[in-house]
Coordinates of C-alpha atoms in Angstrom, one line a residue:
X1 CA 0.0 0.0 0.0
X2 CA 1.5 3.4 -1.0
X3 CA 0.6 6.7 0.5
X4 CA -1.7 7.4 -2.3
X5 CA -4.0 4.4 -1.8
X6 CA -6.4 2.9 0.7
X7 CA -7.4 -0.7 1.0
X8 CA -11.0 -1.5 0.1
X9 CA -11.1 -4.7 2.2
X10 CA -10.4 -3.1 5.6
X11 CA -12.3 -4.9 8.3
X12 CA -15.0 -3.0 10.1
X13 CA -15.8 -3.8 13.7
X14 CA -18.5 -2.2 15.8
X15 CA -18.7 -1.9 19.6
X16 CA -21.1 -4.2 21.4
X17 CA -24.7 -3.2 21.8
X18 CA -24.2 -3.2 25.5
X19 CA -21.3 -0.7 25.3
X20 CA -23.3 1.5 22.9
X21 CA -26.4 1.4 25.1
X22 CA -24.5 2.7 28.2
X23 CA -22.1 5.1 26.5
X24 CA -21.9 8.8 27.4
X25 CA -22.0 9.8 23.7
X26 CA -24.4 7.9 21.5
X27 CA -26.2 10.6 19.7
X28 CA -24.6 11.2 16.3
X29 CA -26.0 14.8 16.2
X30 CA -23.0 15.9 18.3
X31 CA -21.0 16.0 15.0
X32 CA -23.6 18.1 13.2
X33 CA -23.8 20.5 16.2
X34 CA -20.1 20.9 16.3
X35 CA -19.7 21.4 12.6
X36 CA -22.6 23.9 12.4
X37 CA -21.2 26.2 15.2
X38 CA -17.9 25.1 16.6
X39 CA -17.6 28.1 18.8
X40 CA -20.9 27.4 20.5
X41 CA -19.9 23.7 20.8
X42 CA -16.6 24.6 22.6
X43 CA -18.3 27.2 24.7
X44 CA -20.7 24.5 25.9
X45 CA -17.7 22.3 26.8
X46 CA -15.9 25.1 28.6
X47 CA -18.9 25.8 30.8
X48 CA -18.6 22.3 32.2
X49 CA -15.6 23.7 34.1
X50 CA -15.8 25.9 37.2
X51 CA -15.0 29.5 36.3
X52 CA -14.2 32.3 38.8
X53 CA -15.3 34.9 36.3
X54 CA -17.5 33.4 33.5
X55 CA -16.3 34.2 30.0
X56 CA -18.4 36.2 27.5
X57 CA -15.9 35.9 24.5
X58 CA -15.3 32.5 22.9
X59 CA -12.7 32.9 20.3
X60 CA -10.4 35.6 19.0
X61 CA -8.5 34.1 16.0
X62 CA -5.7 36.1 14.4
X63 CA -3.7 33.5 12.5
X64 CA -1.6 31.9 14.0
X65 CA -2.6 33.2 17.5
X66 CA -5.8 32.0 19.1
X67 CA -7.4 33.3 22.3
X68 CA -10.1 31.2 23.8
X69 CA -12.5 32.4 26.5
X70 CA -10.1 35.3 27.0
X71 CA -12.1 37.4 29.4
X72 CA -12.9 34.4 31.7
X73 CA -10.8 33.4 34.8
X74 CA -10.4 30.1 36.6
X75 CA -7.9 28.0 38.4
X76 CA -7.0 24.6 36.9
X77 CA -6.1 23.0 40.2
X78 CA -9.5 24.0 41.6
X79 CA -11.1 22.1 38.7
X80 CA -9.0 19.0 39.3
X81 CA -9.4 19.0 43.1
X82 CA -11.7 21.4 45.0
X83 CA -14.7 20.9 42.8
X84 CA -14.8 17.2 43.9
X85 CA -14.4 17.6 47.6
X86 CA -18.1 18.0 48.4
X87 CA -19.0 14.6 46.8
X88 CA -15.7 12.7 46.2
X89 CA -13.5 13.7 49.1
X90 CA -13.0 10.1 50.2
X91 CA -12.8 8.7 46.6
X92 CA -9.4 7.5 45.5
X93 CA -7.8 9.9 43.1
X94 CA -4.4 8.2 42.5
X95 CA -3.4 4.5 42.9
X96 CA 0.3 4.4 42.8
X97 CA 2.3 1.2 42.4
X98 CA 6.1 0.7 42.3
X99 CA 8.1 -1.9 40.5
X100 CA 8.4 -4.1 43.6
X101 CA 4.7 -4.2 44.3
X102 CA 4.6 -1.4 46.9
X103 CA 1.5 0.7 46.6
X104 CA -0.2 3.9 47.8
X105 CA -3.7 5.3 47.5
X106 CA -4.5 9.0 47.8
X107 CA -8.0 10.2 48.2
X108 CA -9.1 13.5 46.6
X109 CA -9.0 15.1 50.1
X110 CA -5.5 13.8 50.8
X111 CA -4.3 14.8 47.3
X112 CA -5.7 18.3 47.8
X113 CA -4.0 18.7 51.2
X114 CA -0.7 17.6 49.8
X115 CA -1.0 20.0 46.9
X116 CA -1.8 22.9 49.2
X117 CA 1.2 22.1 51.4
X118 CA 3.6 22.1 48.5
X119 CA 2.0 25.3 47.1
X120 CA 2.6 27.0 50.4
X121 CA 6.2 25.8 50.3
X122 CA 6.7 27.3 46.8
X123 CA 5.0 30.5 47.8
X124 CA 6.4 31.2 51.3
X125 CA 9.7 29.3 51.3
X126 CA 10.9 29.9 47.8
X127 CA 8.8 33.1 47.1
X128 CA 7.5 32.1 43.8
X129 CA 4.8 34.2 42.1
X130 CA 2.4 33.8 39.3
X131 CA 4.3 33.4 36.0
X132 CA 7.5 32.1 37.6
X133 CA 8.8 28.8 36.2
X134 CA 9.5 25.5 38.1
X135 CA 11.2 22.5 36.5
X136 CA 10.1 19.1 37.7
X137 CA 12.6 16.2 37.2
X138 CA 11.0 13.3 39.0
X139 CA 10.0 9.7 38.9
X140 CA 6.4 8.5 38.3
X141 CA 5.3 9.0 41.9
X142 CA 2.3 10.8 43.4
X143 CA 4.6 13.7 44.3
X144 CA 5.0 14.5 40.7
X145 CA 1.3 14.9 40.2
X146 CA 1.2 16.9 43.5
X147 CA 3.9 19.2 42.2
X148 CA 2.2 19.8 38.9
X149 CA -1.1 20.7 40.6
X150 CA 0.7 22.9 43.2
X151 CA 2.2 24.9 40.4
X152 CA -1.3 25.2 38.8
X153 CA -2.7 26.3 42.2
X154 CA -0.3 29.3 42.2
X155 CA -0.3 30.2 38.6
X156 CA 3.4 29.1 38.5
X157 CA 4.3 27.6 35.1
X158 CA 5.6 24.1 35.3
X159 CA 8.1 22.4 33.0
X160 CA 8.2 18.7 33.5
X161 CA 11.4 17.1 32.2
X162 CA 11.2 13.3 31.7
X163 CA 13.4 11.6 34.3
X164 CA 15.3 9.7 31.6
X165 CA 16.9 12.8 30.2
X166 CA 20.6 13.5 30.6
X167 CA 22.1 16.3 32.7
X168 CA 22.8 18.2 29.5
X169 CA 19.2 17.9 28.2
X170 CA 17.9 18.9 31.7
X171 CA 20.1 21.9 31.8
X172 CA 19.1 23.0 28.3
X173 CA 15.5 23.0 29.4
X174 CA 16.1 24.8 32.7
X175 CA 18.1 27.5 30.9
X176 CA 15.5 28.0 28.2
X177 CA 12.6 28.2 30.6
X178 CA 14.4 30.4 33.2
X179 CA 13.2 28.2 36.0
X180 CA 13.9 29.5 39.6
X181 CA 13.1 26.2 41.4
X182 CA 13.8 22.6 40.5
X183 CA 12.0 19.7 42.2
X184 CA 13.6 16.3 42.0
X185 CA 14.1 13.0 43.9
X186 CA 17.1 11.2 45.3
X187 CA 16.6 8.5 42.6
X188 CA 14.1 6.6 40.5
X189 CA 13.7 2.9 40.0
X190 CA 13.8 1.2 36.6
X191 CA 14.1 -2.6 36.1
X192 CA 15.5 -3.1 39.5
X193 CA 18.2 -0.5 39.0
X194 CA 18.5 3.0 40.5
X195 CA 18.7 6.1 38.3
X196 CA 20.5 8.7 40.5
X197 CA 18.3 11.8 39.7
X198 CA 19.9 14.1 42.3
X199 CA 23.4 13.3 41.0
X200 CA 22.2 14.2 37.5
X201 CA 20.7 17.4 38.8
X202 CA 23.9 18.3 40.5
X203 CA 25.8 17.7 37.2
X204 CA 23.3 19.9 35.4
X205 CA 23.7 22.7 37.9
X206 CA 27.5 22.2 38.4
X207 CA 28.7 25.3 36.7
X208 CA 26.2 27.5 38.6
X209 CA 25.2 29.2 35.3
X210 CA 21.4 28.6 35.4
X211 CA 18.6 30.6 37.0
X212 CA 17.9 27.8 39.6
X213 CA 17.8 29.3 43.1
X214 CA 16.5 26.3 45.1
X215 CA 16.2 22.5 44.7
X216 CA 13.6 20.5 46.6
X217 CA 14.7 16.9 47.0
X218 CA 12.2 14.1 47.6
X219 CA 13.6 11.1 49.5
X220 CA 11.9 8.5 47.3
X221 CA 14.0 5.3 47.6
X222 CA 16.0 6.1 50.8
X223 CA 19.1 7.1 49.0
X224 CA 18.9 10.7 50.1
X225 CA 21.8 10.1 52.6
X226 CA 24.0 9.5 49.5
X227 CA 23.0 12.8 48.0
X228 CA 25.1 15.9 48.2
X229 CA 22.9 18.6 49.6
X230 CA 24.1 22.1 48.9
X231 CA 23.6 24.5 51.8
X232 CA 21.2 27.4 51.2
X233 CA 20.1 25.8 47.9
X234 CA 18.8 22.3 48.5
X235 CA 15.9 21.4 50.7
X236 CA 14.5 18.1 52.0
X237 CA 11.0 17.6 50.6
X238 CA 9.3 16.1 53.6
X239 CA 11.0 18.3 56.2
X240 CA 10.1 21.4 54.2
X241 CA 6.7 20.6 53.0
X242 CA 5.1 18.8 55.9
X243 CA 5.4 21.8 58.2
X244 CA 3.3 23.9 55.8
X245 CA -0.4 24.6 56.1
X246 CA -2.8 22.5 54.0
X247 CA -4.9 25.6 53.3
X248 CA -4.2 28.2 50.5
X249 CA -6.2 30.4 48.2
X250 CA -6.0 29.6 44.5
X251 CA -4.6 32.2 42.1
X252 CA -7.2 33.6 39.8
X253 CA -5.9 32.9 36.3
X254 CA -7.0 34.3 33.0
X255 CA -8.0 31.7 30.5
X256 CA -5.1 32.6 28.3
X257 CA -2.5 32.5 31.1
X258 CA 0.2 29.9 30.4
X259 CA -0.3 26.7 32.5
X260 CA 2.8 24.8 31.4
X261 CA 5.7 24.5 29.1
X262 CA 6.6 21.1 27.7
X263 CA 9.7 20.6 25.6
X264 CA 9.6 18.5 22.5
X265 CA 12.6 16.3 21.8
X266 CA 15.9 18.0 21.6
X267 CA 17.5 15.3 19.6
X268 CA 17.8 17.5 16.5
X269 CA 18.5 21.2 17.3
X270 CA 17.3 23.2 20.2
X271 CA 14.2 21.7 22.0
X272 CA 11.0 23.6 21.5
X273 CA 9.2 24.8 24.6
X274 CA 5.6 24.3 23.7
X275 CA 3.2 26.6 25.7
X276 CA -0.3 25.6 26.7
X277 CA -2.9 27.9 28.2
X278 CA -5.1 27.4 31.2
X279 CA -8.8 27.5 30.1
X280 CA -8.5 26.3 26.6
X281 CA -6.2 23.4 27.4
X282 CA -8.3 22.2 30.3
X283 CA -11.5 22.5 28.3
X284 CA -10.2 20.1 25.6
X285 CA -8.5 17.7 28.1
X286 CA -11.8 17.5 30.1
X287 CA -14.0 16.9 27.0
X288 CA -11.7 14.5 25.2
X289 CA -11.2 12.4 28.3
X290 CA -14.9 12.1 28.8
X291 CA -15.8 11.5 25.1
X292 CA -13.0 9.3 23.8
X293 CA -12.6 7.1 26.9
X294 CA -16.3 7.1 27.8
X295 CA -15.0 7.8 31.3
X296 CA -17.4 7.2 34.2
X297 CA -17.4 7.6 37.9
X298 CA -16.7 3.9 38.6
X299 CA -13.8 3.5 36.2
X300 CA -10.2 2.8 37.1
X301 CA -8.3 4.6 34.3
X302 CA -4.7 3.7 33.5
X303 CA -2.8 5.7 31.0
X304 CA 0.7 4.1 31.0
X305 CA 2.5 7.2 29.8
X306 CA 5.1 9.0 31.9
X307 CA 4.0 12.5 33.1
X308 CA 7.2 13.7 31.4
X309 CA 5.3 13.5 28.1
X310 CA 2.1 15.3 27.0
X311 CA 0.1 12.1 27.2
X312 CA 0.9 12.0 30.9
X313 CA -0.1 15.7 31.4
X314 CA -3.4 15.3 29.6
X315 CA -4.5 11.8 30.5
X316 CA -2.9 11.0 33.8
X317 CA -3.4 14.3 35.5
X318 CA -5.5 17.0 34.0
X319 CA -8.2 15.2 32.0
X320 CA -9.1 12.4 34.4
X321 CA -8.7 14.4 37.6
X322 CA -10.9 17.2 36.2
X323 CA -13.6 14.5 36.0
X324 CA -13.1 13.2 39.5
X325 CA -11.7 9.9 38.2
X326 CA -9.4 7.3 39.8
X327 CA -6.1 7.0 37.9
X328 CA -3.3 4.5 38.1
X329 CA 0.3 5.6 38.2
X330 CA 3.0 3.0 37.8
X331 CA 6.7 3.6 38.4
X332 CA 8.3 0.8 36.4
X333 CA 8.6 -1.0 33.1
X334 CA 6.2 -3.5 31.6
X335 CA 8.7 -6.4 31.7
X336 CA 10.0 -6.1 35.3
X337 CA 10.1 -8.2 37.4
X338 CA 8.3 -10.4 34.9
X339 CA 6.9 -9.8 31.4
X340 CA 3.3 -10.1 32.7
X341 CA 3.5 -7.0 35.0
X342 CA 0.9 -5.0 33.1
X343 CA -1.7 -7.9 33.3
X344 CA -0.9 -8.4 36.9
X345 CA -1.6 -4.7 37.7
X346 CA -4.8 -4.7 35.7
X347 CA -6.1 -7.7 37.6
X348 CA -4.9 -6.3 41.0
X349 CA -6.4 -2.9 40.6
X350 CA -9.4 -3.8 38.5
X351 CA -8.4 -1.4 35.7
X352 CA -11.3 -0.8 33.4
X353 CA -9.6 1.5 30.8
X354 CA -6.1 0.9 29.5
X355 CA -4.4 3.5 27.3
X356 CA -0.9 2.5 26.0
X357 CA 1.5 2.6 23.1
X358 CA 1.7 0.4 20.0
X359 CA 5.3 -0.2 20.7
X360 CA 4.3 -1.8 24.0
X361 CA 1.6 -3.8 22.4
X362 CA 4.0 -5.2 19.8
X363 CA 6.4 -6.2 22.7
X364 CA 3.5 -8.0 24.4
X365 CA 2.8 -9.9 21.2
X366 CA 6.4 -10.9 21.1
X367 CA 6.3 -12.2 24.7
X368 CA 3.4 -14.5 24.0
X369 CA -0.4 -14.9 24.3
X370 CA 0.0 -17.1 27.4
X371 CA 1.0 -14.1 29.6
X372 CA -2.3 -12.1 29.5
X373 CA -4.2 -15.4 29.4
X374 CA -2.9 -16.3 32.9
X375 CA -4.6 -13.2 34.4
X376 CA -8.1 -12.0 34.9
X377 CA -8.6 -9.1 32.6
X378 CA -12.4 -9.1 32.8
X379 CA -12.5 -5.6 34.4
X380 CA -11.4 -4.0 31.1
X381 CA -14.1 -2.4 29.1
X382 CA -12.2 0.0 26.8
X383 CA -8.7 0.0 25.3
X384 CA -6.7 2.8 23.7
X385 CA -3.5 3.4 21.8
X386 CA -1.3 6.5 21.6
X387 CA 2.1 7.7 20.4
X388 CA 2.3 6.4 16.9
X389 CA 0.2 4.6 14.2
X390 CA -0.7 1.1 15.2
X391 CA -0.4 -1.7 12.6
X392 CA -3.5 -3.8 12.0
X393 CA -1.8 -7.0 13.3
X394 CA -1.0 -5.4 16.7
X395 CA -4.5 -3.8 16.8
X396 CA -6.2 -7.2 16.3
X397 CA -3.9 -8.9 18.9
X398 CA -4.8 -6.2 21.4
X399 CA -8.5 -6.5 20.6
X400 CA -8.5 -10.3 20.8
X401 CA -6.0 -11.1 23.6
X402 CA -6.4 -8.1 25.9
X403 CA -9.9 -6.9 25.1
X404 CA -11.1 -10.5 24.7
X405 CA -13.0 -9.4 21.6
X406 CA -15.5 -7.3 23.7
X407 CA -13.6 -4.0 24.4
X408 CA -13.7 -1.3 21.8
X409 CA -10.3 0.3 20.9
X410 CA -9.8 4.0 20.5
X411 CA -6.8 4.6 18.2
X412 CA -5.9 8.2 19.0
X413 CA -3.8 10.7 17.0
X414 CA -2.5 14.0 18.5
X415 CA 0.7 15.8 19.4
X416 CA 2.4 17.7 22.2
X417 CA 1.4 20.8 20.2
X418 CA -2.3 19.9 20.0
X419 CA -2.6 19.4 23.8
X420 CA -5.2 16.7 23.5
X421 CA -6.7 14.0 21.2
X422 CA -7.6 15.3 17.7
X423 CA -8.5 12.2 15.9
X424 CA -10.3 9.2 17.3
X425 CA -13.6 7.5 16.9
X426 CA -16.2 7.7 19.6
X427 CA -16.8 4.0 20.2
X428 CA -20.6 4.0 20.4
X429 CA -21.0 6.2 17.3
X430 CA -18.3 5.0 14.8
X431 CA -17.2 1.5 14.0
X432 CA -13.5 0.6 14.2
X433 CA -11.2 -0.1 11.4
X434 CA -8.0 -1.9 12.6
X435 CA -4.9 0.4 12.1
X436 CA -7.0 3.4 11.1
X437 CA -7.4 6.3 13.7
X438 CA -10.9 7.3 12.4
X439 CA -12.7 10.6 12.5
X440 CA -11.7 13.9 13.9
X441 CA -13.4 14.6 17.3
X442 CA -16.5 16.8 17.3
X443 CA -15.3 20.4 17.1
X444 CA -12.0 19.5 15.3
X445 CA -11.5 20.0 11.6
X446 CA -8.7 17.8 10.3
X447 CA -8.1 17.5 6.6
X448 CA -5.7 15.8 4.1
X449 CA -4.2 18.4 1.9
X450 CA -2.3 18.1 -1.4
X451 CA 0.9 20.1 -2.2
X452 CA -1.2 23.1 -3.1
X453 CA -3.0 23.1 0.2
X454 CA -6.3 21.9 -1.4
X455 CA -8.4 19.4 0.5
X456 CA -8.4 15.8 -0.7
X457 CA -11.7 14.0 -0.4
X458 CA -10.2 10.6 -0.8
X459 CA -6.5 9.6 -0.9
X460 CA -3.2 10.7 0.6
X461 CA -1.4 13.8 1.4
X462 CA -0.5 16.1 4.3
X463 CA -2.5 16.1 7.6
X464 CA -3.6 19.6 8.6
X465 CA -5.8 21.0 11.3
X466 CA -7.7 23.7 9.4
X467 CA -9.6 25.4 12.2
X468 CA -8.5 26.6 15.7
X469 CA -9.2 24.5 18.7
X470 CA -9.1 25.3 22.4
X471 CA -6.0 23.3 23.4
X472 CA -3.8 24.4 20.5
X473 CA -0.2 25.5 21.4
X474 CA 0.1 29.1 22.2
X475 CA 3.6 29.4 20.8
X476 CA 7.2 28.3 21.5
X477 CA 8.6 29.7 24.7
X478 CA 10.8 32.7 23.7
X479 CA 10.7 32.0 20.0
X480 CA 7.8 33.4 18.1
X481 CA 9.6 33.3 14.7
X482 CA 10.2 29.5 15.1
X483 CA 6.6 29.0 16.1
X484 CA 5.4 30.6 12.8
X485 CA 8.1 28.9 10.7
X486 CA 7.6 25.4 12.1
X487 CA 3.8 25.1 12.1
X488 CA 2.3 27.8 9.8
X489 CA 4.7 28.3 6.9
X490 CA 3.6 25.4 4.6
X491 CA -0.2 26.1 4.6
X492 CA -2.6 28.7 5.9
X493 CA -3.6 26.2 8.5
X494 CA -1.7 24.2 11.2
X495 CA 0.5 21.6 9.5
X496 CA 1.0 18.6 11.8
X497 CA 4.1 17.3 9.9
X498 CA 2.3 13.9 9.4
X499 CA 1.2 12.2 6.2
X500 CA -2.3 10.6 6.2
X501 CA -4.9 9.0 4.0
X502 CA -8.6 9.8 4.0
X503 CA -11.1 7.1 2.9
X504 CA -14.6 7.2 1.5
X505 CA -16.0 7.3 5.1
X506 CA -13.9 10.3 6.1
X507 CA -11.7 8.0 8.3
X508 CA -8.1 9.2 8.6
X509 CA -5.2 6.8 8.5
X510 CA -2.1 8.5 9.9
X511 CA 1.1 7.2 8.3
X512 CA 3.6 9.0 10.5
X513 CA 5.9 11.9 9.9
X514 CA 6.3 13.2 6.4
X515 CA 10.0 12.6 6.7
X516 CA 9.2 9.0 7.5
X517 CA 7.5 8.7 4.1
X518 CA 10.0 7.3 1.7
X519 CA 10.4 8.3 -1.9
X520 CA 11.4 5.2 -3.8
X521 CA 11.7 5.7 -7.6
X522 CA 9.1 8.5 -7.4
X523 CA 6.7 6.4 -5.3
X524 CA 5.8 7.7 -1.9
X525 CA 5.6 4.8 0.6
X526 CA 4.8 5.1 4.3
X527 CA 7.3 3.4 6.5
X528 CA 4.5 2.2 8.7
X529 CA 3.0 0.2 5.8
X530 CA 6.3 -1.6 5.2
X531 CA 6.6 -2.3 9.0
X532 CA 3.0 -3.6 9.1
X533 CA 3.7 -6.0 6.2
X534 CA 6.8 -7.3 8.0
X535 CA 5.0 -7.7 11.3
X536 CA 2.3 -9.7 9.6
X537 CA 4.9 -12.4 8.9
X538 CA 4.7 -15.0 11.7
X539 CA 8.4 -14.9 12.4
X540 CA 8.4 -11.2 13.1
X541 CA 7.6 -9.5 16.5
X542 CA 8.6 -6.0 15.7
X543 CA 10.1 -4.0 12.8
X544 CA 11.3 -0.5 12.1
X545 CA 11.9 0.8 8.6
X546 CA 14.0 3.7 7.4
X547 CA 15.3 5.0 4.1
X548 CA 18.9 5.1 2.9
X549 CA 20.3 7.2 0.0
X550 CA 20.3 5.3 -3.3
X551 CA 21.8 6.6 -6.5
X552 CA 19.2 5.0 -8.7
X553 CA 16.0 5.0 -6.7
X554 CA 16.6 8.2 -4.6
X555 CA 15.9 6.2 -1.5
X556 CA 16.0 2.5 -0.7
X557 CA 14.4 0.7 2.2
X558 CA 16.3 -0.8 5.1
X559 CA 14.3 -2.8 7.6
X560 CA 15.4 -3.7 11.2
X561 CA 13.6 -6.7 12.4
X562 CA 13.1 -8.4 15.8
X563 CA 12.0 -12.0 15.6
X564 CA 9.4 -13.6 17.8
X565 CA 10.6 -15.1 21.1
X566 CA 10.8 -18.7 19.9
X567 CA 12.0 -18.0 16.4
X568 CA 15.5 -18.9 15.2
X569 CA 17.2 -17.2 12.3
X570 CA 17.1 -19.6 9.4
X571 CA 18.8 -19.5 6.0
X572 CA 16.7 -17.4 3.7
X573 CA 14.6 -15.6 6.3
X574 CA 15.6 -12.3 4.8
X575 CA 14.3 -13.4 1.4
X576 CA 11.1 -14.6 2.9
X577 CA 10.5 -11.2 4.5
X578 CA 11.3 -9.3 1.3
X579 CA 8.7 -11.6 -0.5
X580 CA 6.2 -10.9 2.2
X581 CA 6.5 -7.1 1.7
X582 CA 6.3 -7.5 -2.1
X583 CA 3.1 -9.6 -1.8
X584 CA 1.5 -7.2 0.7
X585 CA 2.4 -3.9 -0.9
X586 CA 4.2 -4.5 -4.2
X587 CA 7.6 -4.9 -5.6
X588 CA 8.4 -1.2 -5.3
X589 CA 8.3 -1.5 -1.5
X590 CA 10.8 -4.4 -1.2
X591 CA 13.5 -3.7 1.4
X592 CA 17.0 -3.5 0.0
X593 CA 18.4 -4.6 3.3
X594 CA 17.1 -6.6 6.2
X595 CA 18.9 -6.4 9.6
X596 CA 17.9 -9.1 12.1
X597 CA 18.4 -7.6 15.6
X598 CA 17.7 -8.7 19.2
X599 CA 16.3 -5.2 19.9
X600 CA 15.8 -1.7 18.5
X601 CA 17.0 1.6 20.0
X602 CA 14.2 2.8 22.2
X603 CA 13.6 5.6 24.7
X604 CA 12.7 4.7 28.2
X605 CA 9.1 5.2 27.3
X606 CA 9.4 2.5 24.7
X607 CA 9.4 4.6 21.5
X608 CA 11.6 3.5 18.7
X609 CA 14.2 6.2 17.9
X610 CA 14.2 5.9 14.1
X611 CA 16.5 9.0 13.9
X612 CA 19.3 6.8 15.2
X613 CA 18.5 4.1 12.7
X614 CA 18.6 6.6 9.9
X615 CA 21.9 7.9 11.1
X616 CA 23.3 4.4 11.3
X617 CA 22.4 3.4 7.7
X618 CA 23.6 6.8 6.4
X619 CA 26.8 6.4 8.4
X620 CA 26.3 9.9 10.0
X621 CA 26.8 11.2 13.5
X622 CA 24.3 9.7 15.9
X623 CA 23.7 12.8 18.0
X624 CA 22.4 12.7 21.6
X625 CA 21.7 9.1 22.7
X626 CA 21.2 9.9 26.4
X627 CA 17.5 9.1 26.3
X628 CA 18.0 5.5 25.1
X629 CA 16.9 2.8 27.5
X630 CA 19.2 0.3 25.7
X631 CA 22.3 2.2 24.4
X632 CA 24.3 -1.0 23.9
X633 CA 22.1 -1.9 21.0
X634 CA 23.6 0.9 18.9
X635 CA 27.0 -0.8 18.8
X636 CA 25.3 -4.1 18.0
X637 CA 23.5 -2.6 15.0
X638 CA 26.6 -0.8 13.8
X639 CA 28.6 -4.1 13.8
X640 CA 25.8 -5.9 11.9
X641 CA 25.6 -3.2 9.3
X642 CA 29.4 -3.3 8.8
X643 CA 29.3 -7.0 8.4
X644 CA 26.6 -6.8 5.7
X645 CA 28.4 -4.0 3.9
X646 CA 31.7 -6.0 4.0

């Protein structure tokens, strides 16, 4: 399948009648209402929140700047905490579990008190004011959510840096944001090993050339005694916070005031500090959580993303907590201490909604069907995927072996820049097509455009969001020119940077980044399509495809392949895989080279770093590899490529 075509034999699967009967959104007129008057639609969603001063203006749109509900004021932490205390004070807000099975539960009342104590610390010990910045470099523990909400309580802008980033990457983000305070922990746990966060922080601040005035250190794993605490700069979290009052007034925030900065990957060039507003962002997070996940009061919601990423911001903290939901936070990896850890957690905590990444799902497939089968997954009622396009084989495995054929799957497309889900079916209204994201959400206008910027009614092209939406990025911190150049220079509308196909039903199939669409002899081929064809082979557990320069074709295809757990390399397996791609897509898509590998370079969140694979095949500098969970695999792949080229 090339980028310009769409399969006519795509399987269509509808949610069960029982799910549809009980769903929150089952009236298809919601799409018509949103299309007819999108501003009225979003105003209705915004009024589901608690406003200090109700808004009278809905949208002021001066391309590329949008102002939503600009004359209204609210506090985001109030909407995630205080609004629930009258009815849900004793309800569990966060279920936390560590790698070794240790667990904690925080009620909405306990979470609110902890947030207020930390907010008082930031205000009265560190003298932070509205608009100041705080960097959070922490493990996946409740105190990270507490810190995020404490910042929101005060109108202090938070910048969460994923705790897998290096000292250099951390410093880069601190300097760019101009943060005055950094909150960290002594260490984090990962696969039984300790990641010395405080040591990394000390390295980042070593030259004393940042704006950081104070560091608050959480004693998470009992290694604080091994930390070097700098006098007059470093403070013990518990000693400092626990003496504070659990009462504090919330800062009244204009809807357009910045809630947080979140940096996109700094692997190529300076990282971009994406800015999100208060009222618009929360409106979309609240609505999309409710609509896409059909979230209800009794649900146990587990989004497996780290809060260091936008998915964790929107669907671990802000969206679910604004609805008074119970969320699961897990500090650990899916394969430690055993490869059935996720299924064990679902059974233990009776998780009803699971939202995870295609990369993880493909790993689960590789590890075997017997692992989920050994656990009671009957509490699940809806599944979701996020982070990259999911291939149909992984989708079907997820549906059959995890959802047991009864759970609808929401295949979601969105970005750090969009703030929330843009494309996903509403399960009671739209049937599912494996590997195809589906329709734009009500109130979202997403189209496939050709090179001239004209809308394509059926076929492939560039995915663009052609009307403003409440949670759209408000810019790049300190770099207005880059904001305009990056997102608004190709078309009059927001260009997502992804390629997509639209079918006769208006469903959108996202192919991935435009730079991940290969040009082979003039034919545009999505890397995901080749990867999907490879994974369909019974010997293949996972695959990643990149392009390499080719004098004749322009680009040739190189495929990196991980075999299934019990599969041995046999003579001719590479030819079998090439044939499989040719049969599924066509001869034009045949890989020039297949590399059998025990693993692929991945971040600690499980995302394949195709940038490194591209650099390997092009024999270029690899750039920053500090975010890799498995850096040794780079040397392995280099040696294999050298052997094949010899």
